[in-house]
């Protein structure tokens, strides 16, 4: 009996090279995710008195948990910590590094495949740099989108962001059943690997749904339901 046939061998070789070709390790898009603390705390039952948009994460569109042996080490970002606490606070556990550790393991270790992000200092430093450069909170205020008990239309909010940055964001809301409005929760703004702004709905060549956190309770906002941008309770 033959151990293997040339046909099977050829097939195996063809399959393995196809696998390599169809699963490149490199991501093609970065998603800078901001969230609105009041809405997150409605969903997760926390208490926050922060009334500006904070960072949720910087996510490559491809890959998750890329290197489990690359441990988060806050001493490597010692100089960034004051800004991290202000701009990227853990809303659920305000005094711990749990959130940053999670973001590093899940997304940072994959982002680190690019030389520009291949250390914890580069990764967290770049996220903070992009966050300050965009100044989403300032832009919304400047165009009169402020936390309010009155509702906005979805296109008022989307329009301000699109006009100012010249790219399409992805905007997510929290809605409870039977409500006549939805709560503004999360705003994603996207970049290419050179950190140039990019439309978020532009499909990455290798879009990977595992790579992107879909927080339970948040969905892309419904264009036809009024949007509540809630002030501090
Ligand atoms: C917000 O909460 C923090 C921690 O609980 C507290 O130190 C700070 O004074 C509060 N700020 C305001 C404006 O209430
Ligand atoms: C994973 O991270 C460790 C620690 O930084 C590093 O030594 C190793 O080369 C990394 N592995 C891969 C596959 O990148
Ligand atoms: C954490 O980083 C610091 C500074 O780079 C280094 O001296 C220390 O050995 C690291 N700790 C661990 C557990 O890797």
PDB file of C-alpha atoms and ligand atoms in Angstrom:
ATOM      1  CA  UNK A   1       0.000   0.000   0.000  1.00  0.00           C
ATOM      2  CA  UNK A   2       1.282   3.401  -0.872  1.00  0.00           C
ATOM      3  CA  UNK A   3       1.828   5.737   2.081  1.00  0.00           C
ATOM      4  CA  UNK A   4       0.559   8.712   0.211  1.00  0.00           C
ATOM      5  CA  UNK A   5      -0.449   9.478  -3.277  1.00  0.00           C
ATOM      6  CA  UNK A   6       1.117  12.256  -5.280  1.00  0.00           C
ATOM      7  CA  UNK A   7      -2.355  13.687  -5.746  1.00  0.00           C
ATOM      8  CA  UNK A   8      -2.956  14.043  -2.003  1.00  0.00           C
ATOM      9  CA  UNK A   9       0.516  15.379  -1.486  1.00  0.00           C
ATOM     10  CA  UNK A  10      -0.043  17.999  -4.158  1.00  0.00           C
ATOM     11  CA  UNK A  11      -3.357  18.877  -2.627  1.00  0.00           C
ATOM     12  CA  UNK A  12      -1.758  19.274   0.807  1.00  0.00           C
ATOM     13  CA  UNK A  13       0.928  21.538  -0.579  1.00  0.00           C
ATOM     14  CA  UNK A  14      -1.640  23.581  -2.471  1.00  0.00           C
ATOM     15  CA  UNK A  15      -3.818  23.922   0.642  1.00  0.00           C
ATOM     16  CA  UNK A  16      -0.988  24.952   2.897  1.00  0.00           C
ATOM     17  CA  UNK A  17       0.230  27.625   0.511  1.00  0.00           C
ATOM     18  CA  UNK A  18      -3.335  28.867   0.095  1.00  0.00           C
ATOM     19  CA  UNK A  19      -3.570  29.078   3.869  1.00  0.00           C
ATOM     20  CA  UNK A  20      -0.430  31.174   4.092  1.00  0.00           C
ATOM     21  CA  UNK A  21      -1.647  33.486   1.357  1.00  0.00           C
ATOM     22  CA  UNK A  22      -5.101  33.933   2.849  1.00  0.00           C
ATOM     23  CA  UNK A  23      -3.975  34.624   6.398  1.00  0.00           C
ATOM     24  CA  UNK A  24      -1.356  37.335   6.334  1.00  0.00           C
ATOM     25  CA  UNK A  25      -0.352  38.489   9.753  1.00  0.00           C
ATOM     26  CA  UNK A  26      -0.517  42.163   8.967  1.00  0.00           C
ATOM     27  CA  UNK A  27      -3.490  44.393   9.694  1.00  0.00           C
ATOM     28  CA  UNK A  28      -4.530  47.164   7.291  1.00  0.00           C
ATOM     29  CA  UNK A  29      -6.614  49.497   9.424  1.00  0.00           C
ATOM     30  CA  UNK A  30      -6.459  50.912  12.951  1.00  0.00           C
ATOM     31  CA  UNK A  31      -9.589  51.848  14.840  1.00  0.00           C
ATOM     32  CA  UNK A  32      -9.337  54.501  17.535  1.00  0.00           C
ATOM     33  CA  UNK A  33     -12.336  53.949  19.773  1.00  0.00           C
ATOM     34  CA  UNK A  34     -13.710  56.636  22.087  1.00  0.00           C
ATOM     35  CA  UNK A  35     -16.503  56.097  24.550  1.00  0.00           C
ATOM     36  CA  UNK A  36     -18.849  58.319  26.482  1.00  0.00           C
ATOM     37  CA  UNK A  37     -18.476  57.528  30.207  1.00  0.00           C
ATOM     38  CA  UNK A  38     -22.058  58.371  31.209  1.00  0.00           C
ATOM     39  CA  UNK A  39     -23.501  55.906  28.689  1.00  0.00           C
ATOM     40  CA  UNK A  40     -20.966  53.181  29.535  1.00  0.00           C
ATOM     41  CA  UNK A  41     -21.879  53.595  33.205  1.00  0.00           C
ATOM     42  CA  UNK A  42     -25.602  53.319  32.458  1.00  0.00           C
ATOM     43  CA  UNK A  43     -24.850  50.016  30.718  1.00  0.00           C
ATOM     44  CA  UNK A  44     -22.292  48.663  33.173  1.00  0.00           C
ATOM     45  CA  UNK A  45     -23.670  50.156  36.375  1.00  0.00           C
ATOM     46  CA  UNK A  46     -20.589  52.148  37.284  1.00  0.00           C
ATOM     47  CA  UNK A  47     -20.252  55.652  38.641  1.00  0.00           C
ATOM     48  CA  UNK A  48     -18.278  58.191  36.719  1.00  0.00           C
ATOM     49  CA  UNK A  49     -18.073  61.921  36.978  1.00  0.00           C
ATOM     50  CA  UNK A  50     -16.055  62.249  33.757  1.00  0.00           C
ATOM     51  CA  UNK A  51     -17.706  64.529  31.247  1.00  0.00           C
ATOM     52  CA  UNK A  52     -15.420  64.161  28.239  1.00  0.00           C
ATOM     53  CA  UNK A  53     -14.909  61.408  25.671  1.00  0.00           C
ATOM     54  CA  UNK A  54     -12.290  58.923  26.848  1.00  0.00           C
ATOM     55  CA  UNK A  55     -10.295  56.257  25.043  1.00  0.00           C
ATOM     56  CA  UNK A  56     -11.552  52.729  24.809  1.00  0.00           C
ATOM     57  CA  UNK A  57      -8.790  51.391  22.610  1.00  0.00           C
ATOM     58  CA  UNK A  58      -6.644  51.350  19.512  1.00  0.00           C
ATOM     59  CA  UNK A  59      -7.568  48.238  17.555  1.00  0.00           C
ATOM     60  CA  UNK A  60      -5.994  46.755  14.452  1.00  0.00           C
ATOM     61  CA  UNK A  61      -8.609  45.225  12.131  1.00  0.00           C
ATOM     62  CA  UNK A  62      -6.826  41.889  12.038  1.00  0.00           C
ATOM     63  CA  UNK A  63      -5.967  39.557  14.876  1.00  0.00           C
ATOM     64  CA  UNK A  64      -6.580  39.310  18.594  1.00  0.00           C
ATOM     65  CA  UNK A  65      -4.344  38.073  21.408  1.00  0.00           C
ATOM     66  CA  UNK A  66      -1.321  37.802  19.123  1.00  0.00           C
ATOM     67  CA  UNK A  67       1.321  37.104  21.775  1.00  0.00           C
ATOM     68  CA  UNK A  68       0.253  35.767  25.150  1.00  0.00           C
ATOM     69  CA  UNK A  69       3.799  35.805  26.493  1.00  0.00           C
ATOM     70  CA  UNK A  70       4.234  39.537  26.035  1.00  0.00           C
ATOM     71  CA  UNK A  71       3.055  40.765  29.419  1.00  0.00           C
ATOM     72  CA  UNK A  72       1.736  44.192  30.181  1.00  0.00           C
ATOM     73  CA  UNK A  73       4.241  46.098  32.309  1.00  0.00           C
ATOM     74  CA  UNK A  74       3.199  49.504  33.526  1.00  0.00           C
ATOM     75  CA  UNK A  75       6.811  50.501  34.260  1.00  0.00           C
ATOM     76  CA  UNK A  76       7.374  50.645  30.528  1.00  0.00           C
ATOM     77  CA  UNK A  77       4.828  53.430  30.232  1.00  0.00           C
ATOM     78  CA  UNK A  78       5.627  55.173  33.510  1.00  0.00           C
ATOM     79  CA  UNK A  79       5.912  58.587  31.856  1.00  0.00           C
ATOM     80  CA  UNK A  80       2.528  58.131  30.134  1.00  0.00           C
ATOM     81  CA  UNK A  81       0.591  57.170  33.267  1.00  0.00           C
ATOM     82  CA  UNK A  82      -0.706  60.628  34.217  1.00  0.00           C
ATOM     83  CA  UNK A  83      -2.163  61.025  30.708  1.00  0.00           C
ATOM     84  CA  UNK A  84      -3.394  57.402  30.671  1.00  0.00           C
ATOM     85  CA  UNK A  85      -5.333  57.979  33.903  1.00  0.00           C
ATOM     86  CA  UNK A  86      -6.966  61.060  32.477  1.00  0.00           C
ATOM     87  CA  UNK A  87      -7.515  60.069  28.835  1.00  0.00           C
ATOM     88  CA  UNK A  88      -7.894  56.280  29.072  1.00  0.00           C
ATOM     89  CA  UNK A  89      -9.473  55.678  32.474  1.00  0.00           C
ATOM     90  CA  UNK A  90     -10.831  52.318  33.530  1.00  0.00           C
ATOM     91  CA  UNK A  91     -14.428  53.264  34.237  1.00  0.00           C
ATOM     92  CA  UNK A  92     -15.179  50.014  36.035  1.00  0.00           C
ATOM     93  CA  UNK A  93     -12.027  49.730  38.171  1.00  0.00           C
ATOM     94  CA  UNK A  94     -10.687  53.280  38.425  1.00  0.00           C
ATOM     95  CA  UNK A  95      -7.597  52.456  40.482  1.00  0.00           C
ATOM     96  CA  UNK A  96      -6.342  49.413  38.606  1.00  0.00           C
ATOM     97  CA  UNK A  97      -4.454  48.700  35.387  1.00  0.00           C
ATOM     98  CA  UNK A  98      -6.861  45.906  34.350  1.00  0.00           C
ATOM     99  CA  UNK A  99      -8.272  47.758  31.361  1.00  0.00           C
ATOM    100  CA  UNK A 100      -4.878  48.668  29.877  1.00  0.00           C
ATOM    101  CA  UNK A 101      -3.603  45.145  30.448  1.00  0.00           C
ATOM    102  CA  UNK A 102      -6.619  43.707  28.634  1.00  0.00           C
ATOM    103  CA  UNK A 103      -6.303  46.140  25.710  1.00  0.00           C
ATOM    104  CA  UNK A 104      -2.579  45.391  25.402  1.00  0.00           C
ATOM    105  CA  UNK A 105      -3.067  41.611  25.373  1.00  0.00           C
ATOM    106  CA  UNK A 106      -6.007  41.619  23.041  1.00  0.00           C
ATOM    107  CA  UNK A 107      -5.077  44.393  20.602  1.00  0.00           C
ATOM    108  CA  UNK A 108      -1.655  45.837  21.410  1.00  0.00           C
ATOM    109  CA  UNK A 109       0.208  42.579  20.829  1.00  0.00           C
ATOM    110  CA  UNK A 110      -1.328  42.482  17.312  1.00  0.00           C
ATOM    111  CA  UNK A 111      -0.756  46.165  16.569  1.00  0.00           C
ATOM    112  CA  UNK A 112       2.861  45.483  17.558  1.00  0.00           C
ATOM    113  CA  UNK A 113       3.408  43.610  14.292  1.00  0.00           C
ATOM    114  CA  UNK A 114       4.044  47.035  12.804  1.00  0.00           C
ATOM    115  CA  UNK A 115       7.414  48.504  13.631  1.00  0.00           C
ATOM    116  CA  UNK A 116       5.782  51.813  14.503  1.00  0.00           C
ATOM    117  CA  UNK A 117       3.873  50.110  17.352  1.00  0.00           C
ATOM    118  CA  UNK A 118       6.194  47.312  18.406  1.00  0.00           C
ATOM    119  CA  UNK A 119       6.543  48.195  22.081  1.00  0.00           C
ATOM    120  CA  UNK A 120       4.124  49.016  24.869  1.00  0.00           C
ATOM    121  CA  UNK A 121       5.460  52.536  24.976  1.00  0.00           C
ATOM    122  CA  UNK A 122       4.958  53.024  21.240  1.00  0.00           C
ATOM    123  CA  UNK A 123       1.464  51.485  21.311  1.00  0.00           C
ATOM    124  CA  UNK A 124       0.023  53.407  24.257  1.00  0.00           C
ATOM    125  CA  UNK A 125       1.945  56.550  23.304  1.00  0.00           C
ATOM    126  CA  UNK A 126       0.554  56.485  19.751  1.00  0.00           C
ATOM    127  CA  UNK A 127      -3.002  55.930  20.951  1.00  0.00           C
ATOM    128  CA  UNK A 128      -2.715  58.942  23.264  1.00  0.00           C
ATOM    129  CA  UNK A 129      -1.126  61.013  20.499  1.00  0.00           C
ATOM    130  CA  UNK A 130      -3.934  60.217  18.027  1.00  0.00           C
ATOM    131  CA  UNK A 131      -6.574  60.856  20.681  1.00  0.00           C
ATOM    132  CA  UNK A 132      -5.169  64.324  21.439  1.00  0.00           C
ATOM    133  CA  UNK A 133      -4.647  65.130  17.775  1.00  0.00           C
ATOM    134  CA  UNK A 134      -8.270  64.287  16.927  1.00  0.00           C
ATOM    135  CA  UNK A 135      -9.638  66.085  19.984  1.00  0.00           C
ATOM    136  CA  UNK A 136     -13.060  64.601  19.345  1.00  0.00           C
ATOM    137  CA  UNK A 137     -14.450  66.115  22.526  1.00  0.00           C
ATOM    138  CA  UNK A 138     -13.350  69.613  21.493  1.00  0.00           C
ATOM    139  CA  UNK A 139     -14.649  69.202  17.937  1.00  0.00           C
ATOM    140  CA  UNK A 140     -18.117  68.145  19.075  1.00  0.00           C
ATOM    141  CA  UNK A 141     -18.304  71.082  21.504  1.00  0.00           C
ATOM    142  CA  UNK A 142     -17.075  73.501  18.881  1.00  0.00           C
ATOM    143  CA  UNK A 143     -19.961  72.520  16.601  1.00  0.00           C
ATOM    144  CA  UNK A 144     -22.535  72.659  19.397  1.00  0.00           C
ATOM    145  CA  UNK A 145     -22.935  68.966  19.967  1.00  0.00           C
ATOM    146  CA  UNK A 146     -22.910  68.945  23.759  1.00  0.00           C
ATOM    147  CA  UNK A 147     -24.415  66.666  26.382  1.00  0.00           C
ATOM    148  CA  UNK A 148     -28.012  67.683  26.689  1.00  0.00           C
ATOM    149  CA  UNK A 149     -31.479  66.622  27.731  1.00  0.00           C
ATOM    150  CA  UNK A 150     -32.705  67.536  24.280  1.00  0.00           C
ATOM    151  CA  UNK A 151     -32.214  64.995  21.523  1.00  0.00           C
ATOM    152  CA  UNK A 152     -30.114  65.194  18.388  1.00  0.00           C
ATOM    153  CA  UNK A 153     -30.772  63.517  15.086  1.00  0.00           C
ATOM    154  CA  UNK A 154     -28.195  60.932  14.162  1.00  0.00           C
ATOM    155  CA  UNK A 155     -27.190  62.859  11.061  1.00  0.00           C
ATOM    156  CA  UNK A 156     -26.476  66.025  13.074  1.00  0.00           C
ATOM    157  CA  UNK A 157     -23.817  64.156  15.033  1.00  0.00           C
ATOM    158  CA  UNK A 158     -22.467  62.135  12.143  1.00  0.00           C
ATOM    159  CA  UNK A 159     -22.422  65.226   9.943  1.00  0.00           C
ATOM    160  CA  UNK A 160     -20.213  67.221  12.309  1.00  0.00           C
ATOM    161  CA  UNK A 161     -17.656  64.418  12.536  1.00  0.00           C
ATOM    162  CA  UNK A 162     -17.661  63.689   8.801  1.00  0.00           C
ATOM    163  CA  UNK A 163     -17.367  67.333   7.828  1.00  0.00           C
ATOM    164  CA  UNK A 164     -14.592  68.067  10.252  1.00  0.00           C
ATOM    165  CA  UNK A 165     -12.367  65.035   9.706  1.00  0.00           C
ATOM    166  CA  UNK A 166     -13.390  64.302   6.110  1.00  0.00           C
ATOM    167  CA  UNK A 167     -13.906  60.590   6.815  1.00  0.00           C
ATOM    168  CA  UNK A 168     -16.758  58.364   7.912  1.00  0.00           C
ATOM    169  CA  UNK A 169     -16.751  57.402  11.602  1.00  0.00           C
ATOM    170  CA  UNK A 170     -18.584  54.439  13.086  1.00  0.00           C
ATOM    171  CA  UNK A 171     -20.998  55.566  15.776  1.00  0.00           C
ATOM    172  CA  UNK A 172     -22.584  53.214  18.269  1.00  0.00           C
ATOM    173  CA  UNK A 173     -25.542  53.681  20.574  1.00  0.00           C
ATOM    174  CA  UNK A 174     -27.174  51.901  23.462  1.00  0.00           C
ATOM    175  CA  UNK A 175     -30.891  51.433  23.239  1.00  0.00           C
ATOM    176  CA  UNK A 176     -33.237  49.859  25.648  1.00  0.00           C
ATOM    177  CA  UNK A 177     -36.378  48.143  24.453  1.00  0.00           C
ATOM    178  CA  UNK A 178     -39.377  50.370  23.827  1.00  0.00           C
ATOM    179  CA  UNK A 179     -37.329  53.555  24.282  1.00  0.00           C
ATOM    180  CA  UNK A 180     -38.086  56.538  22.062  1.00  0.00           C
ATOM    181  CA  UNK A 181     -34.404  57.433  21.905  1.00  0.00           C
ATOM    182  CA  UNK A 182     -30.951  55.832  21.890  1.00  0.00           C
ATOM    183  CA  UNK A 183     -27.955  56.782  24.025  1.00  0.00           C
ATOM    184  CA  UNK A 184     -24.795  57.906  22.255  1.00  0.00           C
ATOM    185  CA  UNK A 185     -22.091  55.499  23.428  1.00  0.00           C
ATOM    186  CA  UNK A 186     -19.040  55.002  21.258  1.00  0.00           C
ATOM    187  CA  UNK A 187     -17.334  56.726  18.329  1.00  0.00           C
ATOM    188  CA  UNK A 188     -14.700  55.027  16.212  1.00  0.00           C
ATOM    189  CA  UNK A 189     -12.349  56.903  13.912  1.00  0.00           C
ATOM    190  CA  UNK A 190     -10.078  54.938  11.622  1.00  0.00           C
ATOM    191  CA  UNK A 191      -6.537  55.222  10.296  1.00  0.00           C
ATOM    192  CA  UNK A 192      -4.414  53.448   7.756  1.00  0.00           C
ATOM    193  CA  UNK A 193      -1.069  51.936   8.831  1.00  0.00           C
ATOM    194  CA  UNK A 194       0.624  55.298   8.232  1.00  0.00           C
ATOM    195  CA  UNK A 195      -1.831  56.959  10.641  1.00  0.00           C
ATOM    196  CA  UNK A 196      -3.683  58.809   7.886  1.00  0.00           C
ATOM    197  CA  UNK A 197      -7.432  59.138   8.457  1.00  0.00           C
ATOM    198  CA  UNK A 198      -9.567  56.540   6.680  1.00  0.00           C
ATOM    199  CA  UNK A 199     -13.306  55.831   6.345  1.00  0.00           C
ATOM    200  CA  UNK A 200     -14.252  53.285   9.008  1.00  0.00           C
ATOM    201  CA  UNK A 201     -16.635  51.432   6.714  1.00  0.00           C
ATOM    202  CA  UNK A 202     -13.909  50.892   4.171  1.00  0.00           C
ATOM    203  CA  UNK A 203     -13.398  47.164   4.476  1.00  0.00           C
ATOM    204  CA  UNK A 204      -9.903  46.216   5.397  1.00  0.00           C
ATOM    205  CA  UNK A 205      -8.571  43.688   2.957  1.00  0.00           C
ATOM    206  CA  UNK A 206      -8.713  41.077   5.693  1.00  0.00           C
ATOM    207  CA  UNK A 207     -11.486  42.273   7.982  1.00  0.00           C
ATOM    208  CA  UNK A 208     -11.527  40.106  11.020  1.00  0.00           C
ATOM    209  CA  UNK A 209     -14.561  40.249  13.232  1.00  0.00           C
ATOM    210  CA  UNK A 210     -12.691  38.617  16.095  1.00  0.00           C
ATOM    211  CA  UNK A 211     -10.337  41.581  16.191  1.00  0.00           C
ATOM    212  CA  UNK A 212     -12.942  44.131  17.100  1.00  0.00           C
ATOM    213  CA  UNK A 213     -14.585  44.268  20.481  1.00  0.00           C
ATOM    214  CA  UNK A 214     -18.293  44.446  20.216  1.00  0.00           C
ATOM    215  CA  UNK A 215     -19.322  45.672  23.620  1.00  0.00           C
ATOM    216  CA  UNK A 216     -22.557  44.036  24.635  1.00  0.00           C
ATOM    217  CA  UNK A 217     -25.310  46.594  24.612  1.00  0.00           C
ATOM    218  CA  UNK A 218     -23.852  48.828  21.891  1.00  0.00           C
ATOM    219  CA  UNK A 219     -24.890  48.710  18.264  1.00  0.00           C
ATOM    220  CA  UNK A 220     -24.422  50.944  15.271  1.00  0.00           C
ATOM    221  CA  UNK A 221     -26.903  53.752  15.908  1.00  0.00           C
ATOM    222  CA  UNK A 222     -30.262  53.650  14.168  1.00  0.00           C
ATOM    223  CA  UNK A 223     -30.401  56.585  11.741  1.00  0.00           C
ATOM    224  CA  UNK A 224     -34.098  57.094  12.383  1.00  0.00           C
ATOM    225  CA  UNK A 225     -34.211  57.197  16.173  1.00  0.00           C
ATOM    226  CA  UNK A 226     -33.422  60.404  18.103  1.00  0.00           C
ATOM    227  CA  UNK A 227     -30.056  60.374  19.841  1.00  0.00           C
ATOM    228  CA  UNK A 228     -29.675  61.254  23.498  1.00  0.00           C
ATOM    229  CA  UNK A 229     -26.161  62.478  24.408  1.00  0.00           C
ATOM    230  CA  UNK A 230     -26.569  62.233  28.157  1.00  0.00           C
ATOM    231  CA  UNK A 231     -25.002  64.726  30.571  1.00  0.00           C
ATOM    232  CA  UNK A 232     -23.630  63.590  33.930  1.00  0.00           C
ATOM    233  CA  UNK A 233     -26.439  62.192  36.036  1.00  0.00           C
TER     234      UNK A 233
HETATM  235  C1  LIG B   1     -14.714  62.985  40.476  1.00  0.00           C
HETATM  236  O1  LIG B   1     -14.455  61.824  41.219  1.00  0.00           O
HETATM  237  C2  LIG B   1     -13.134  61.740  41.708  1.00  0.00           C
HETATM  238  C3  LIG B   1     -12.951  60.360  42.312  1.00  0.00           C
HETATM  239  O2  LIG B   1     -14.109  59.905  42.940  1.00  0.00           O
HETATM  240  C4  LIG B   1     -12.901  62.874  42.700  1.00  0.00           C
HETATM  241  O3  LIG B   1     -11.577  62.813  43.183  1.00  0.00           O
HETATM  242  C5  LIG B   1     -13.124  64.195  41.983  1.00  0.00           C
HETATM  243  O4  LIG B   1     -13.017  65.259  42.902  1.00  0.00           O
HETATM  244  C6  LIG B   1     -14.503  64.226  41.331  1.00  0.00           C
HETATM  245  N1  LIG B   1     -14.591  65.405  40.488  1.00  0.00           N
HETATM  246  C7  LIG B   1     -15.674  66.166  40.453  1.00  0.00           C
HETATM  247  C8  LIG B   1     -15.624  67.313  39.513  1.00  0.00           C
HETATM  248  O5  LIG B   1     -16.657  65.925  41.119  1.00  0.00           O
HETATM  249  C1  LIG B   2       6.220  37.508  21.999  1.00  0.00           C
HETATM  250  O1  LIG B   2       6.667  38.387  22.975  1.00  0.00           O
HETATM  251  C2  LIG B   2       7.886  38.021  23.568  1.00  0.00           C
HETATM  252  C3  LIG B   2       8.150  38.988  24.719  1.00  0.00           C
HETATM  253  O2  LIG B   2       8.235  40.322  24.244  1.00  0.00           O
HETATM  254  C4  LIG B   2       8.985  38.049  22.500  1.00  0.00           C
HETATM  255  O3  LIG B   2      10.211  37.667  23.063  1.00  0.00           O
HETATM  256  C5  LIG B   2       8.604  37.093  21.385  1.00  0.00           C
HETATM  257  O4  LIG B   2       9.529  37.214  20.327  1.00  0.00           O
HETATM  258  C6  LIG B   2       7.210  37.432  20.867  1.00  0.00           C
HETATM  259  N1  LIG B   2       6.792  36.388  19.931  1.00  0.00           N
HETATM  260  C7  LIG B   2       6.388  36.685  18.705  1.00  0.00           C
HETATM  261  C8  LIG B   2       5.932  35.531  17.880  1.00  0.00           C
HETATM  262  O5  LIG B   2       6.350  37.838  18.276  1.00  0.00           O
HETATM  263  C1  LIG B   3       9.029  45.947  33.447  1.00  0.00           C
HETATM  264  O1  LIG B   3       9.675  46.974  32.748  1.00  0.00           O
HETATM  265  C2  LIG B   3      10.777  47.520  33.441  1.00  0.00           C
HETATM  266  C3  LIG B   3      11.244  48.738  32.665  1.00  0.00           C
HETATM  267  O2  LIG B   3      11.447  48.434  31.328  1.00  0.00           O
HETATM  268  C4  LIG B   3      11.861  46.439  33.591  1.00  0.00           C
HETATM  269  O3  LIG B   3      12.969  46.950  34.276  1.00  0.00           O
HETATM  270  C5  LIG B   3      11.249  45.262  34.351  1.00  0.00           C
HETATM  271  O4  LIG B   3      12.182  44.196  34.391  1.00  0.00           O
HETATM  272  C6  LIG B   3       9.970  44.769  33.678  1.00  0.00           C
HETATM  273  N1  LIG B   3       9.332  43.809  34.543  1.00  0.00           N
HETATM  274  C7  LIG B   3       8.989  42.608  34.101  1.00  0.00           C
HETATM  275  C8  LIG B   3       8.272  41.721  35.069  1.00  0.00           C
HETATM  276  O5  LIG B   3       9.190  42.241  32.947  1.00  0.00           O
END
